[in-house]
């Protein structure tokens, strides 16, 4: 009877490895789907939190960019009926602000791409490591060691040993 319980314990310890291609494809189609497939659903709010925060900053920077772009057009049109939105800024100041906010908006697009790519890479790596053995049979020891060198005698140090 004891052999049955040990066999059952071994079956419970060895989880079925996930398919990395499937996890990658799921995350590429819908961000977070690969994490759910890998049974790491706690990562999904982090992914969508990053995406939503980044979308907010894209919209904020784009709004400021459009505002300064419009102010620059008003400054350049020489029409007396339109009021300058930023009377304290000259043309160079308006151009600097237009460039600044456009650069920030474009950087947010790059960050969005990085978040999307990290989502896919995380699902791929997690699926590859899902079959990794993390049972109690693994041992990591830190021991003192002495090694002999050719010319100067012995070398004393620490050795890190991993037992499978």
CSV table of C-alpha atoms in Angstrom, one decimal:
chain,number,residue,atom,x,y,z
A,1,UNK,CA,0.0,0.0,0.0
A,2,UNK,CA,2.8,2.4,0.7
A,3,UNK,CA,4.1,2.1,-2.9
A,4,UNK,CA,0.7,3.4,-4.1
A,5,UNK,CA,0.9,6.5,-2.0
A,6,UNK,CA,4.5,7.2,-3.0
A,7,UNK,CA,3.6,6.7,-6.7
A,8,UNK,CA,0.7,9.1,-6.2
A,9,UNK,CA,3.0,11.7,-4.5
A,10,UNK,CA,5.4,11.5,-7.5
A,11,UNK,CA,2.6,12.1,-9.9
A,12,UNK,CA,1.4,15.1,-8.0
A,13,UNK,CA,5.0,16.5,-7.8
A,14,UNK,CA,5.6,16.2,-11.6
A,15,UNK,CA,3.3,18.7,-13.3
A,16,UNK,CA,2.7,18.5,-17.0
A,17,UNK,CA,5.0,20.9,-19.0
A,18,UNK,CA,3.2,23.6,-20.9
A,19,UNK,CA,3.7,24.1,-24.7
A,20,UNK,CA,5.8,27.2,-25.2
A,21,UNK,CA,4.5,27.7,-28.8
A,22,UNK,CA,1.0,27.7,-27.6
A,23,UNK,CA,1.7,30.1,-24.7
A,24,UNK,CA,3.6,32.5,-27.1
A,25,UNK,CA,0.8,32.4,-29.7
A,26,UNK,CA,-1.9,33.0,-27.0
A,27,UNK,CA,0.0,36.0,-25.6
A,28,UNK,CA,0.6,37.4,-29.1
A,29,UNK,CA,-3.1,37.3,-29.9
A,30,UNK,CA,-4.4,38.5,-26.6
A,31,UNK,CA,-2.0,39.9,-24.0
A,32,UNK,CA,-2.2,37.9,-20.8
A,33,UNK,CA,-3.7,34.8,-22.4
A,34,UNK,CA,-0.4,33.0,-22.3
A,35,UNK,CA,0.0,33.7,-18.6
A,36,UNK,CA,-3.5,32.3,-17.9
A,37,UNK,CA,-2.5,29.2,-20.0
A,38,UNK,CA,0.6,28.9,-17.8
A,39,UNK,CA,-1.5,29.1,-14.7
A,40,UNK,CA,0.0,32.4,-13.7
A,41,UNK,CA,-3.1,34.6,-13.9
A,42,UNK,CA,-1.8,36.9,-11.2
A,43,UNK,CA,0.4,38.5,-13.9
A,44,UNK,CA,-2.6,39.6,-16.0
A,45,UNK,CA,-3.5,42.6,-13.9
A,46,UNK,CA,0.2,43.8,-14.1
A,47,UNK,CA,0.2,43.5,-17.9
A,48,UNK,CA,-3.1,45.4,-18.3
A,49,UNK,CA,-2.1,47.9,-15.7
A,50,UNK,CA,1.0,48.7,-17.7
A,51,UNK,CA,-0.9,48.9,-20.9
A,52,UNK,CA,-3.7,51.1,-19.5
A,53,UNK,CA,-1.1,53.4,-17.8
A,54,UNK,CA,0.9,53.7,-21.0
A,55,UNK,CA,-2.3,54.5,-23.0
A,56,UNK,CA,-3.1,57.3,-20.5
A,57,UNK,CA,0.4,58.8,-21.1
A,58,UNK,CA,0.1,58.5,-24.9
A,59,UNK,CA,-3.2,60.4,-24.7
A,60,UNK,CA,-1.8,63.0,-22.3
A,61,UNK,CA,1.3,63.6,-24.3
A,62,UNK,CA,-0.7,63.7,-27.6
A,63,UNK,CA,-3.1,66.2,-26.1
A,64,UNK,CA,-0.3,68.5,-25.1
A,65,UNK,CA,1.4,68.0,-28.5
A,66,UNK,CA,-1.8,69.0,-30.3
A,67,UNK,CA,-2.2,72.1,-28.1
A,68,UNK,CA,1.3,73.4,-28.7
A,69,UNK,CA,1.0,72.6,-32.4
A,70,UNK,CA,-2.2,74.6,-32.6
A,71,UNK,CA,-0.6,77.5,-30.7
A,72,UNK,CA,2.4,77.4,-33.2
A,73,UNK,CA,0.0,77.6,-36.1
A,74,UNK,CA,-1.9,80.5,-34.5
A,75,UNK,CA,1.4,82.3,-33.9
A,76,UNK,CA,2.5,81.9,-37.5
A,77,UNK,CA,-0.8,82.8,-39.2
A,78,UNK,CA,-0.4,86.6,-38.5
A,79,UNK,CA,-4.2,86.9,-38.0
A,80,UNK,CA,-5.0,89.6,-35.5
A,81,UNK,CA,-8.5,88.1,-34.7
A,82,UNK,CA,-7.0,85.0,-33.1
A,83,UNK,CA,-5.4,85.2,-29.7
A,84,UNK,CA,-2.2,83.5,-28.9
A,85,UNK,CA,-2.8,80.7,-26.4
A,86,UNK,CA,0.6,81.1,-24.8
A,87,UNK,CA,1.5,84.8,-24.9
A,88,UNK,CA,4.7,84.3,-22.9
A,89,UNK,CA,6.2,82.0,-25.5
A,90,UNK,CA,7.9,83.0,-28.7
A,91,UNK,CA,8.1,80.8,-31.9
A,92,UNK,CA,11.3,79.0,-30.6
A,93,UNK,CA,9.6,78.2,-27.3
A,94,UNK,CA,6.5,76.9,-29.1
A,95,UNK,CA,8.7,74.8,-31.4
A,96,UNK,CA,10.6,73.3,-28.5
A,97,UNK,CA,7.3,72.4,-26.7
A,98,UNK,CA,5.9,70.8,-29.9
A,99,UNK,CA,9.1,68.7,-30.3
A,100,UNK,CA,9.1,67.8,-26.6
A,101,UNK,CA,5.5,66.5,-26.4
A,102,UNK,CA,5.8,64.7,-29.7
A,103,UNK,CA,9.0,63.0,-28.5
A,104,UNK,CA,7.3,62.0,-25.3
A,105,UNK,CA,4.3,60.6,-27.2
A,106,UNK,CA,6.5,58.6,-29.5
A,107,UNK,CA,8.5,57.2,-26.6
A,108,UNK,CA,5.2,56.0,-25.1
A,109,UNK,CA,4.5,54.1,-28.3
A,110,UNK,CA,7.9,52.4,-28.0
A,111,UNK,CA,7.1,51.6,-24.3
A,112,UNK,CA,3.8,50.1,-25.4
A,113,UNK,CA,5.7,47.8,-27.8
A,114,UNK,CA,8.1,46.8,-25.1
A,115,UNK,CA,5.2,45.9,-22.7
A,116,UNK,CA,3.6,43.8,-25.5
A,117,UNK,CA,7.0,42.1,-26.3
A,118,UNK,CA,7.7,41.4,-22.5
A,119,UNK,CA,4.2,39.9,-22.2
A,120,UNK,CA,5.1,37.4,-25.0
A,121,UNK,CA,8.6,36.7,-23.7
A,122,UNK,CA,7.3,36.1,-20.2
A,123,UNK,CA,4.7,33.6,-21.5
A,124,UNK,CA,7.4,31.8,-23.5
A,125,UNK,CA,9.9,31.6,-20.7
A,126,UNK,CA,7.3,30.6,-18.1
A,127,UNK,CA,6.1,27.8,-20.4
A,128,UNK,CA,9.6,26.6,-21.0
A,129,UNK,CA,10.3,26.5,-17.2
A,130,UNK,CA,7.0,24.9,-16.3
A,131,UNK,CA,8.6,21.4,-16.6
A,132,UNK,CA,11.6,22.4,-14.5
A,133,UNK,CA,12.1,20.0,-11.5
A,134,UNK,CA,11.7,21.9,-8.2
A,135,UNK,CA,11.4,18.8,-6.0
A,136,UNK,CA,13.2,18.3,-2.7
A,137,UNK,CA,15.9,16.2,-4.4
A,138,UNK,CA,17.7,19.4,-5.5
A,139,UNK,CA,20.3,20.6,-3.0
A,140,UNK,CA,22.5,23.7,-3.0
A,141,UNK,CA,25.5,23.6,-0.7
A,142,UNK,CA,28.1,26.3,0.1
A,143,UNK,CA,31.4,24.6,1.3
A,144,UNK,CA,34.9,25.8,1.9
A,145,UNK,CA,37.4,24.6,-0.7
A,146,UNK,CA,41.2,24.4,-1.0
A,147,UNK,CA,42.8,24.2,-4.5
A,148,UNK,CA,46.4,23.8,-5.3
A,149,UNK,CA,47.9,26.3,-7.8
A,150,UNK,CA,51.0,25.7,-10.0
A,151,UNK,CA,53.4,28.3,-8.6
A,152,UNK,CA,52.1,29.9,-5.4
A,153,UNK,CA,50.8,27.0,-3.4
A,154,UNK,CA,47.2,26.7,-2.3
A,155,UNK,CA,44.1,28.8,-2.8
A,156,UNK,CA,41.4,28.9,-0.2
A,157,UNK,CA,37.8,29.9,-1.1
A,158,UNK,CA,34.2,28.8,-1.1
A,159,UNK,CA,32.6,26.4,-3.5
A,160,UNK,CA,28.9,26.3,-4.4
A,161,UNK,CA,27.7,22.7,-5.2
A,162,UNK,CA,24.4,21.9,-6.8
A,163,UNK,CA,23.2,18.3,-6.3
A,164,UNK,CA,20.5,16.8,-8.5
